[in-house]
mmCIF file of C-alpha atoms and ligand atoms in Angstrom:
data_model
loop_
_atom_site.group_PDB
_atom_site.id
_atom_site.type_symbol
_atom_site.label_atom_id
_atom_site.label_comp_id
_atom_site.label_asym_id
_atom_site.label_seq_id
_atom_site.Cartn_x
_atom_site.Cartn_y
_atom_site.Cartn_z
ATOM 1 C CA MET A 76 65.227 -84.815 76.983
ATOM 2 C CA ALA A 77 65.492 -84.898 73.121
ATOM 3 C CA GLN A 78 68.013 -87.329 71.744
ATOM 4 C CA THR A 79 69.736 -87.385 68.298
ATOM 5 C CA THR A 80 68.306 -90.059 66.094
ATOM 6 C CA VAL A 81 71.367 -90.181 63.851
ATOM 7 C CA PRO A 82 72.595 -93.799 63.482
ATOM 8 C CA GLN A 83 75.480 -94.336 65.842
ATOM 9 C CA GLU A 84 77.342 -96.796 63.739
ATOM 10 C CA ASP A 85 78.047 -94.155 61.158
ATOM 11 C CA PRO A 86 81.941 -94.337 61.119
ATOM 12 C CA ALA A 87 82.255 -90.709 60.159
ATOM 13 C CA LEU A 88 80.284 -89.604 63.288
ATOM 14 C CA LEU A 89 82.344 -91.877 65.367
ATOM 15 C CA ALA A 90 85.651 -90.484 63.944
ATOM 16 C CA ALA A 91 84.517 -87.017 64.474
ATOM 17 C CA PHE A 92 83.686 -87.882 68.053
ATOM 18 C CA GLU A 93 86.903 -89.469 68.797
ATOM 19 C CA ALA A 94 88.697 -86.425 67.137
ATOM 20 C CA ARG A 95 86.861 -84.194 69.590
ATOM 21 C CA ILE A 96 87.775 -86.295 72.541
ATOM 22 C CA ALA A 97 91.506 -86.421 71.421
ATOM 23 C CA ALA A 98 91.489 -82.582 71.031
ATOM 24 C CA GLY A 99 90.351 -82.400 74.741
ATOM 25 C CA GLU A 100 86.872 -80.943 73.888
ATOM 26 C CA SER A 101 84.081 -81.367 76.269
ATOM 27 C CA ILE A 102 81.154 -83.606 74.962
ATOM 28 C CA GLU A 103 77.767 -81.896 75.909
ATOM 29 C CA PRO A 104 74.265 -83.405 76.300
ATOM 30 C CA LYS A 105 72.969 -82.424 72.890
ATOM 31 C CA ASP A 106 76.161 -83.574 71.003
ATOM 32 C CA TRP A 107 76.298 -86.774 69.165
ATOM 33 C CA MET A 108 77.776 -89.645 71.053
ATOM 34 C CA PRO A 109 78.163 -93.472 70.504
ATOM 35 C CA GLU A 110 75.535 -95.365 72.295
ATOM 36 C CA ARG A 111 78.227 -97.212 74.344
ATOM 37 C CA TYR A 112 79.570 -93.903 75.642
ATOM 38 C CA ARG A 113 76.158 -92.916 76.832
ATOM 39 C CA LYS A 114 75.676 -96.455 78.314
ATOM 40 C CA GLN A 115 79.024 -96.460 80.081
ATOM 41 C CA LEU A 116 78.576 -92.959 81.568
ATOM 42 C CA THR A 117 74.974 -93.636 82.665
ATOM 43 C CA ARG A 118 76.267 -96.766 84.367
ATOM 44 C CA MET A 119 79.207 -95.031 86.143
ATOM 45 C CA MET A 120 77.195 -91.798 87.026
ATOM 46 C CA ALA A 121 74.272 -93.818 88.328
ATOM 47 C CA GLN A 122 76.555 -96.041 90.565
ATOM 48 C CA HIS A 123 78.219 -92.948 91.767
ATOM 49 C CA ALA A 124 74.869 -91.060 92.599
ATOM 50 C CA HIS A 125 73.686 -94.177 94.433
ATOM 51 C CA SER A 126 76.913 -94.446 96.377
ATOM 52 C CA GLU A 127 76.385 -90.874 97.571
ATOM 53 C CA ILE A 128 72.885 -91.652 98.685
ATOM 54 C CA VAL A 129 73.689 -94.850 100.488
ATOM 55 C CA GLY A 130 76.892 -93.349 101.802
ATOM 56 C CA MET A 131 74.634 -91.123 104.135
ATOM 57 C CA LEU A 132 73.688 -94.318 105.962
ATOM 58 C CA PRO A 133 76.769 -95.339 107.797
ATOM 59 C CA GLU A 134 77.365 -91.734 108.975
ATOM 60 C CA GLY A 135 73.781 -90.819 109.575
ATOM 61 C CA ASN A 136 73.974 -93.712 112.111
ATOM 62 C CA TRP A 137 76.160 -91.542 114.278
ATOM 63 C CA ILE A 138 74.559 -88.110 114.288
ATOM 64 C CA THR A 139 72.712 -88.591 117.484
ATOM 65 C CA ARG A 140 75.740 -89.847 119.238
ATOM 66 C CA ALA A 141 78.244 -87.280 118.024
ATOM 67 C CA PRO A 142 80.406 -86.328 121.152
ATOM 68 C CA SER A 143 79.834 -82.538 120.863
ATOM 69 C CA LEU A 144 77.641 -80.101 119.440
ATOM 70 C CA ARG A 145 80.362 -78.932 116.994
ATOM 71 C CA ARG A 146 80.927 -82.548 115.926
ATOM 72 C CA LYS A 147 77.106 -83.022 115.452
ATOM 73 C CA MET A 148 76.780 -79.927 113.331
ATOM 74 C CA SER A 149 79.711 -80.964 110.878
ATOM 75 C CA LEU A 150 78.461 -84.464 110.613
ATOM 76 C CA ILE A 151 74.937 -83.205 109.729
ATOM 77 C CA ALA A 152 76.498 -80.965 107.166
ATOM 78 C CA LYS A 153 78.515 -83.664 105.690
ATOM 79 C CA VAL A 154 75.623 -86.147 105.453
ATOM 80 C CA GLN A 155 73.437 -83.290 103.846
ATOM 81 C CA ASP A 156 76.286 -82.639 101.300
ATOM 82 C CA GLU A 157 76.199 -86.219 100.324
ATOM 83 C CA ALA A 158 72.491 -86.029 99.577
ATOM 84 C CA GLY A 159 73.213 -82.934 97.495
ATOM 85 C CA HIS A 160 75.927 -84.718 95.553
ATOM 86 C CA GLY A 161 73.800 -87.723 94.826
ATOM 87 C CA LEU A 162 70.937 -85.394 93.528
ATOM 88 C CA TYR A 163 73.443 -83.442 91.477
ATOM 89 C CA ILE A 164 74.787 -86.661 89.734
ATOM 90 C CA TYR A 165 71.179 -87.949 89.182
ATOM 91 C CA CYS A 166 70.455 -84.589 87.436
ATOM 92 C CA GLY A 167 73.718 -85.499 85.343
ATOM 93 C CA THR A 168 72.360 -88.745 84.395
ATOM 94 C CA GLU A 169 69.210 -87.264 83.150
ATOM 95 C CA THR A 170 71.259 -85.170 80.597
ATOM 96 C CA LEU A 171 71.970 -88.581 79.136
ATOM 97 C CA GLY A 172 68.208 -89.150 78.585
ATOM 98 C CA VAL A 173 67.473 -91.622 81.516
ATOM 99 C CA ASP A 174 64.683 -91.013 84.168
ATOM 100 C CA ARG A 175 66.117 -90.810 87.669
ATOM 101 C CA HIS A 176 63.112 -92.698 88.972
ATOM 102 C CA ASP A 177 64.185 -95.671 86.901
ATOM 103 C CA LEU A 178 67.593 -95.334 88.595
ATOM 104 C CA PHE A 179 66.028 -95.053 92.055
ATOM 105 C CA ASN A 180 64.015 -98.117 91.351
ATOM 106 C CA GLN A 181 67.220 -100.048 90.535
ATOM 107 C CA LEU A 182 68.824 -99.012 93.738
ATOM 108 C CA LEU A 183 65.754 -99.961 95.793
ATOM 109 C CA ASP A 184 65.197 -103.448 94.203
ATOM 110 C CA GLY A 185 68.934 -104.201 94.613
ATOM 111 C CA SER A 186 69.931 -104.487 90.897
ATOM 112 C CA ALA A 187 72.093 -101.474 90.959
ATOM 113 C CA LYS A 188 75.611 -101.285 92.172
ATOM 114 C CA TYR A 189 77.014 -98.730 94.667
ATOM 115 C CA SER A 190 80.431 -98.361 96.273
ATOM 116 C CA SER A 191 81.495 -101.414 98.322
ATOM 117 C CA ILE A 192 82.716 -99.232 101.115
ATOM 118 C CA PHE A 193 79.312 -98.419 102.499
ATOM 119 C CA ASN A 194 78.606 -102.117 103.128
ATOM 120 C CA TYR A 195 80.711 -102.151 106.164
ATOM 121 C CA PRO A 196 79.470 -101.239 109.663
ATOM 122 C CA THR A 197 80.287 -98.011 111.667
ATOM 123 C CA LEU A 198 80.980 -99.466 115.065
ATOM 124 C CA SER A 199 82.548 -96.465 116.822
ATOM 125 C CA TRP A 200 82.832 -92.680 116.760
ATOM 126 C CA ALA A 201 86.431 -93.037 115.395
ATOM 127 C CA ASP A 202 84.798 -94.629 112.176
ATOM 128 C CA MET A 203 83.305 -91.166 111.523
ATOM 129 C CA GLY A 204 86.923 -89.710 111.640
ATOM 130 C CA VAL A 205 88.265 -92.602 109.567
ATOM 131 C CA ILE A 206 85.573 -92.398 106.815
ATOM 132 C CA GLY A 207 86.276 -88.713 106.429
ATOM 133 C CA TRP A 208 90.030 -89.323 106.158
ATOM 134 C CA PHE A 209 90.043 -92.492 104.136
ATOM 135 C CA VAL A 210 86.807 -92.636 102.261
ATOM 136 C CA ASP A 211 86.401 -88.937 101.338
ATOM 137 C CA GLY A 212 90.180 -88.830 100.789
ATOM 138 C CA ALA A 213 89.824 -91.792 98.203
ATOM 139 C CA ALA A 214 86.858 -90.082 96.697
ATOM 140 C CA ILE A 215 88.848 -86.867 96.193
ATOM 141 C CA VAL A 216 91.728 -88.766 94.474
ATOM 142 C CA ASN A 217 89.298 -90.455 92.173
ATOM 143 C CA GLN A 218 86.972 -87.650 91.479
ATOM 144 C CA THR A 219 89.750 -84.822 90.979
ATOM 145 C CA VAL A 220 90.721 -86.805 87.846
ATOM 146 C CA LEU A 221 86.944 -87.275 86.935
ATOM 147 C CA ALA A 222 86.732 -83.602 86.923
ATOM 148 C CA LYS A 223 88.676 -83.691 83.729
ATOM 149 C CA ALA A 224 86.387 -86.223 82.171
ATOM 150 C CA SER A 225 85.162 -85.806 78.671
ATOM 151 C CA TYR A 226 81.451 -85.560 79.395
ATOM 152 C CA GLY A 227 80.854 -81.855 80.502
ATOM 153 C CA PRO A 228 77.982 -82.303 82.948
ATOM 154 C CA TYR A 229 79.802 -85.082 84.913
ATOM 155 C CA ALA A 230 83.092 -83.114 85.018
ATOM 156 C CA ARG A 231 81.610 -80.007 86.188
ATOM 157 C CA ALA A 232 79.578 -81.790 88.956
ATOM 158 C CA MET A 233 82.873 -83.302 90.098
ATOM 159 C CA VAL A 234 84.522 -79.777 90.399
ATOM 160 C CA ARG A 235 81.902 -78.650 92.885
ATOM 161 C CA ILE A 236 81.774 -82.104 94.822
ATOM 162 C CA CYS A 237 85.503 -82.227 95.310
ATOM 163 C CA LYS A 238 85.484 -78.771 96.913
ATOM 164 C CA GLU A 239 82.910 -80.185 99.364
ATOM 165 C CA GLU A 240 84.727 -83.498 99.821
ATOM 166 C CA ASN A 241 87.796 -81.620 100.813
ATOM 167 C CA PHE A 242 86.007 -80.200 103.827
ATOM 168 C CA HIS A 243 84.750 -83.800 104.584
ATOM 169 C CA LYS A 244 88.242 -85.048 104.531
ATOM 170 C CA ARG A 245 89.656 -82.326 106.678
ATOM 171 C CA GLN A 246 86.934 -82.835 109.400
ATOM 172 C CA GLY A 247 87.585 -86.631 109.302
ATOM 173 C CA PHE A 248 91.283 -86.198 109.558
ATOM 174 C CA GLU A 249 90.843 -83.511 112.420
ATOM 175 C CA ILE A 250 88.696 -86.174 114.300
ATOM 176 C CA CYS A 251 91.302 -88.692 113.828
ATOM 177 C CA ALA A 252 94.333 -86.335 114.895
ATOM 178 C CA THR A 253 92.176 -85.436 117.929
ATOM 179 C CA LEU A 254 91.605 -88.979 119.021
ATOM 180 C CA ALA A 255 95.285 -89.813 118.318
ATOM 181 C CA LYS A 256 96.211 -87.246 120.996
ATOM 182 C CA GLY A 257 93.598 -88.512 123.356
ATOM 183 C CA THR A 258 93.454 -91.239 126.121
ATOM 184 C CA PRO A 259 94.715 -94.771 125.589
ATOM 185 C CA ALA A 260 91.076 -95.847 125.027
ATOM 186 C CA GLN A 261 90.615 -93.124 122.316
ATOM 187 C CA LYS A 262 93.906 -94.161 120.502
ATOM 188 C CA GLU A 263 92.763 -97.810 120.693
ATOM 189 C CA MET A 264 89.387 -96.888 119.184
ATOM 190 C CA LEU A 265 91.081 -95.012 116.365
ATOM 191 C CA GLN A 266 93.423 -97.646 115.568
ATOM 192 C CA ASP A 267 90.638 -100.222 115.392
ATOM 193 C CA ALA A 268 88.704 -98.068 113.003
ATOM 194 C CA VAL A 269 91.897 -97.675 110.837
ATOM 195 C CA ASN A 270 92.290 -101.514 110.900
ATOM 196 C CA ARG A 271 88.724 -102.113 109.802
ATOM 197 C CA PHE A 272 88.661 -99.396 107.066
ATOM 198 C CA TRP A 273 92.018 -99.485 105.410
ATOM 199 C CA TRP A 274 91.571 -102.478 103.069
ATOM 200 C CA PRO A 275 87.952 -101.797 102.132
ATOM 201 C CA SER A 276 89.122 -98.091 101.290
ATOM 202 C CA LEU A 277 91.680 -99.520 98.790
ATOM 203 C CA MET A 278 88.991 -101.551 97.306
ATOM 204 C CA MET A 279 86.948 -98.541 96.494
ATOM 205 C CA PHE A 280 89.082 -97.818 93.580
ATOM 206 C CA GLY A 281 87.796 -101.019 91.858
ATOM 207 C CA PRO A 282 89.489 -104.307 90.607
ATOM 208 C CA SER A 283 92.961 -104.215 89.665
ATOM 209 C CA ASP A 284 93.534 -102.962 85.983
ATOM 210 C CA LYS A 285 93.884 -106.585 84.484
ATOM 211 C CA ASP A 286 90.381 -107.388 85.908
ATOM 212 C CA SER A 287 88.517 -104.284 85.154
ATOM 213 C CA PRO A 288 86.273 -104.839 82.114
ATOM 214 C CA ASN A 289 85.142 -101.233 81.748
ATOM 215 C CA SER A 290 88.478 -99.397 82.135
ATOM 216 C CA ALA A 291 89.730 -99.744 78.451
ATOM 217 C CA GLU A 292 86.706 -98.187 76.812
ATOM 218 C CA LEU A 293 86.334 -95.477 79.594
ATOM 219 C CA LEU A 294 90.200 -94.511 79.110
ATOM 220 C CA LYS A 295 89.847 -94.412 75.440
ATOM 221 C CA TRP A 296 86.925 -91.952 75.639
ATOM 222 C CA ARG A 297 88.618 -90.033 78.474
ATOM 223 C CA VAL A 298 85.817 -90.590 81.016
ATOM 224 C CA LYS A 299 88.606 -92.266 83.141
ATOM 225 C CA ARG A 300 92.014 -90.341 82.842
ATOM 226 C CA LYS A 301 93.867 -92.791 85.242
ATOM 227 C CA THR A 302 93.505 -96.449 85.849
ATOM 228 C CA ASN A 303 92.024 -98.040 89.039
ATOM 229 C CA ASP A 304 95.617 -99.216 90.111
ATOM 230 C CA GLU A 305 97.176 -95.807 89.473
ATOM 231 C CA LEU A 306 94.544 -93.960 91.452
ATOM 232 C CA ARG A 307 94.871 -96.561 94.373
ATOM 233 C CA GLN A 308 98.622 -96.111 94.478
ATOM 234 C CA ARG A 309 98.166 -92.298 94.586
ATOM 235 C CA PHE A 310 95.894 -92.773 97.647
ATOM 236 C CA VAL A 311 98.255 -94.898 99.331
ATOM 237 C CA ASN A 312 101.219 -92.407 98.707
ATOM 238 C CA LEU A 313 99.163 -89.631 100.017
ATOM 239 C CA THR A 314 97.859 -91.472 103.181
ATOM 240 C CA VAL A 315 100.842 -93.180 104.429
ATOM 241 C CA PRO A 316 102.666 -89.941 105.664
ATOM 242 C CA GLN A 317 99.348 -88.800 107.093
ATOM 243 C CA ALA A 318 99.053 -91.832 109.113
ATOM 244 C CA GLN A 319 102.771 -91.424 110.251
ATOM 245 C CA ALA A 320 102.030 -87.719 111.126
ATOM 246 C CA ILE A 321 99.414 -88.763 113.768
ATOM 247 C CA GLY A 322 101.020 -91.876 114.884
ATOM 248 C CA VAL A 323 98.536 -94.711 113.620
ATOM 249 C CA THR A 324 99.527 -97.941 112.020
ATOM 250 C CA LEU A 325 98.295 -98.926 108.757
ATOM 251 C CA PRO A 326 97.400 -102.633 108.985
ATOM 252 C CA ASP A 327 99.613 -103.923 106.183
ATOM 253 C CA PRO A 328 103.004 -105.651 107.076
ATOM 254 C CA ASP A 329 104.117 -105.408 103.405
ATOM 255 C CA LEU A 330 103.937 -101.542 103.313
ATOM 256 C CA LYS A 331 107.198 -100.384 102.303
ATOM 257 C CA TYR A 332 108.702 -97.374 100.456
ATOM 258 C CA ASN A 333 110.364 -97.918 97.113
ATOM 259 C CA ALA A 334 112.801 -95.049 96.683
ATOM 260 C CA GLU A 335 113.183 -95.730 93.010
ATOM 261 C CA THR A 336 109.465 -95.604 92.041
ATOM 262 C CA LYS A 337 108.703 -93.106 94.908
ATOM 263 C CA ASN A 338 105.788 -95.334 95.741
ATOM 264 C CA TRP A 339 104.714 -96.867 98.897
ATOM 265 C CA GLU A 340 104.387 -100.579 97.855
ATOM 266 C CA PHE A 341 101.439 -102.480 99.602
ATOM 267 C CA GLY A 342 100.175 -106.015 100.148
ATOM 268 C CA GLU A 343 97.817 -108.210 98.331
ATOM 269 C CA ILE A 344 94.203 -106.947 98.394
ATOM 270 C CA ASP A 345 91.779 -109.558 99.252
ATOM 271 C CA TRP A 346 89.684 -109.570 96.047
ATOM 272 C CA SER A 347 87.351 -112.396 97.156
ATOM 273 C CA GLU A 348 86.134 -110.052 99.921
ATOM 274 C CA PHE A 349 85.758 -107.316 97.384
ATOM 275 C CA TRP A 350 83.608 -109.381 94.918
ATOM 276 C CA GLU A 351 81.567 -110.802 97.727
ATOM 277 C CA VAL A 352 80.661 -107.357 98.861
ATOM 278 C CA VAL A 353 80.048 -106.142 95.215
ATOM 279 C CA GLN A 354 77.849 -109.135 94.583
ATOM 280 C CA GLY A 355 75.619 -108.155 97.614
ATOM 281 C CA ASN A 356 77.119 -110.428 100.340
ATOM 282 C CA GLY A 357 78.930 -107.822 102.481
ATOM 283 C CA PRO A 358 78.335 -107.258 106.084
ATOM 284 C CA CYS A 359 75.813 -104.505 105.710
ATOM 285 C CA ASN A 360 74.338 -104.963 102.127
ATOM 286 C CA ALA A 361 71.001 -106.226 103.329
ATOM 287 C CA GLU A 362 70.739 -103.588 106.034
ATOM 288 C CA ARG A 363 71.639 -100.707 103.664
ATOM 289 C CA LEU A 364 69.043 -101.837 101.217
ATOM 290 C CA ALA A 365 66.373 -102.268 103.800
ATOM 291 C CA ALA A 366 67.134 -98.757 105.352
ATOM 292 C CA ARG A 367 67.023 -97.175 101.912
ATOM 293 C CA ASN A 368 63.729 -98.920 101.085
ATOM 294 C CA LYS A 369 62.187 -97.808 104.390
ATOM 295 C CA ALA A 370 63.365 -94.253 103.876
ATOM 296 C CA HIS A 371 61.791 -94.266 100.411
ATOM 297 C CA ASP A 372 58.596 -95.874 101.797
ATOM 298 C CA ASP A 373 58.398 -93.305 104.672
ATOM 299 C CA GLY A 374 58.724 -90.559 102.328
ATOM 300 C CA GLN A 375 55.876 -91.503 99.999
ATOM 301 C CA TRP A 376 53.570 -88.893 101.786
ATOM 302 C CA VAL A 377 56.040 -86.099 101.132
ATOM 303 C CA ARG A 378 56.207 -86.915 97.447
ATOM 304 C CA GLU A 379 52.324 -87.091 97.265
ATOM 305 C CA ALA A 380 52.023 -83.694 99.067
ATOM 306 C CA ALA A 381 54.574 -82.215 96.932
ATOM 307 C CA LEU A 382 52.725 -83.384 93.819
ATOM 308 C CA ALA A 383 49.450 -82.331 95.084
ATOM 309 C CA HIS A 384 50.800 -78.907 95.978
ATOM 310 C CA ALA A 385 52.247 -78.525 92.569
ATOM 311 C CA ALA A 386 49.098 -79.606 90.792
ATOM 312 C CA LYS A 387 47.174 -77.032 93.054
ATOM 313 C CA ARG A 388 49.523 -74.130 92.000
ATOM 314 C CA SER A 389 49.500 -74.959 88.390
ATOM 315 C CA ALA A 390 45.556 -75.217 88.343
ATOM 316 C CA LYS A 391 45.531 -71.767 90.114
ATOM 317 C CA SER A 392 48.006 -70.106 87.533
ATOM 318 C CA SER A 393 46.184 -71.688 84.640
ATOM 319 C CA ALA A 394 42.851 -70.206 86.036
ATOM 320 C CA ALA A 395 44.372 -66.681 86.475
HETATM 321 N N1 BYC B 109 82.153 -101.022 94.710
HETATM 322 O O1 BYC B 109 85.414 -102.399 85.265
HETATM 323 P P1 BYC B 109 85.441 -101.911 86.506
HETATM 324 C C1 BYC B 109 81.907 -91.205 97.390
HETATM 325 C C2 BYC B 109 82.154 -102.570 89.859
HETATM 326 S S1 BYC B 109 81.024 -92.508 96.618
HETATM 327 C C3 BYC B 109 81.129 -101.493 93.923
HETATM 328 O O2 BYC B 109 86.797 -101.383 87.041
HETATM 329 P P2 BYC B 109 84.814 -98.999 86.443
HETATM 330 C C4 BYC B 109 81.558 -90.903 98.656
HETATM 331 C C5 BYC B 109 81.940 -101.757 88.584
HETATM 332 O O3 BYC B 109 80.904 -100.867 88.807
HETATM 333 C C6 BYC B 109 82.394 -93.544 95.904
HETATM 334 N N2 BYC B 109 81.420 -101.784 92.613
HETATM 335 O O4 BYC B 109 84.456 -100.511 86.649
HETATM 336 C C7 BYC B 109 80.162 -90.874 98.993
HETATM 337 C C8 BYC B 109 81.836 -102.751 87.598
HETATM 338 O O5 BYC B 109 80.486 -103.272 87.640
HETATM 339 P P3 BYC B 109 79.478 -103.246 86.328
HETATM 340 C C9 BYC B 109 81.798 -93.985 94.625
HETATM 341 C C10 BYC B 109 82.412 -101.801 92.136
HETATM 342 O O6 BYC B 109 83.377 -98.282 86.326
HETATM 343 C C11 BYC B 109 79.716 -90.469 100.327
HETATM 344 C C12 BYC B 109 82.772 -103.953 87.919
HETATM 345 O O7 BYC B 109 82.832 -103.852 89.430
HETATM 346 N N3 BYC B 109 82.626 -93.241 93.511
HETATM 347 O O8 BYC B 109 82.909 -90.836 96.856
HETATM 348 O O9 BYC B 109 85.695 -98.981 85.273
HETATM 349 C C13 BYC B 109 80.821 -90.347 101.302
HETATM 350 C C14 BYC B 109 84.116 -103.832 87.364
HETATM 351 O O10 BYC B 109 84.892 -102.772 87.573
HETATM 352 C C15 BYC B 109 83.512 -101.048 92.768
HETATM 353 C C16 BYC B 109 82.223 -93.311 92.344
HETATM 354 O O11 BYC B 109 81.340 -94.027 91.960
HETATM 355 C C17 BYC B 109 83.229 -100.778 94.072
HETATM 356 N N4 BYC B 109 84.291 -100.052 94.802
HETATM 357 O O12 BYC B 109 85.667 -98.534 87.697
HETATM 358 C C18 BYC B 109 82.002 -90.276 100.984
HETATM 359 C C19 BYC B 109 83.252 -92.565 91.335
HETATM 360 N N5 BYC B 109 84.521 -101.058 91.844
HETATM 361 O O13 BYC B 109 78.872 -102.006 86.267
HETATM 362 C C20 BYC B 109 82.326 -90.616 99.687
HETATM 363 C C21 BYC B 109 82.906 -92.902 89.931
HETATM 364 C C22 BYC B 109 84.185 -101.558 90.729
HETATM 365 O O14 BYC B 109 80.371 -103.587 85.064
HETATM 366 N N6 BYC B 109 83.202 -94.223 89.504
HETATM 367 N N7 BYC B 109 82.980 -101.943 90.881
HETATM 368 O O15 BYC B 109 78.493 -104.411 86.537
HETATM 369 C C23 BYC B 109 84.472 -94.677 89.131
HETATM 370 O O16 BYC B 109 85.412 -93.928 89.287
HETATM 371 C C24 BYC B 109 84.474 -96.107 88.644
HETATM 372 O O17 BYC B 109 83.233 -96.529 88.222
HETATM 373 C C25 BYC B 109 85.076 -97.211 89.642
HETATM 374 C C26 BYC B 109 85.021 -98.538 89.028
HETATM 375 C C27 BYC B 109 86.569 -96.745 89.782
HETATM 376 C C28 BYC B 109 84.297 -97.128 90.957
#
């Protein structure tokens, strides 16, 4: 895609760009933008797209073992939606002038980041409920705000994606609510899934504000509209009453309501665990990467067939 060749360091251009952002205007692909803005968006959107694609793996693992046809159908639909979100956001990155194949390669060779949450194993059916409830719930909190991001293609992608994430969250919460009313073994399975996914879900929002190197720039340019800690707190405030409603215990002895701030205060996150997972040393990082590479290799013949078919069609139409 054509990119502007105007030098980015031109202070007048930068001032005009920042004035547009301050006025709440949307920045579109052909508009001038500072190279740092383009880089930051490419980084964040690519990580987001990768997260959607890798995010299919922990749940895909349970499709064949869903406990009923209804559950199987909704899980297949959810996983398929995630593939769609990934492709949609990769398209968004291409409006910034990158080639999605370069991004795929970075995911496959392990040099790209994707959300830490997908490096945890899914050990029981209850994990499918808890992922929908917590992980999609966290994604909605994060992405509802990103739907007001200054970059038009990303913001618009978020509007559509959030609508689908809402279905995902509801189906997850419904699984949890059903298990919570079930046999003692089902309740125990649910509580175990909640115990394992609660803290990693809080980590999805990224490092605390004081340790977040990208936040200042992203907030200045209104890509992010809220900080990591603000969104994390919002997620906790929304989720605690939901846990109370279905009678599960969140695994945090320090969780308490502060009537003055109207926030549910929570305990210290284990940041060493977070950074270990982000750096590739989580429980399933190697497994996820291997599964993604295998899927890519197994799909080689499909890509070749599609290209051969396209070449044949274009030869036919130019001969006509
Ligand atoms: N996991 O300066 P910071 C989904 C990295 S998918 C891994 O605060 P930023 C869903 C960060 O990239 C969920 N890495 O970064 C899919 C940065 O590294 P680099 C994904 C993380 O960008 C299927 C470094 O740590 N959602 O919703 O200001 C099923 C410093 O962090 C994580 C998105 O991607 C993490 N959790 O803020 C269900 C949404 N956190 O690049 C659901 C879009 C941080 O400097 N992204 N890092 O080497 C965002 O909103 C922001 O990028 C983040 C991080 C809040 C994630």
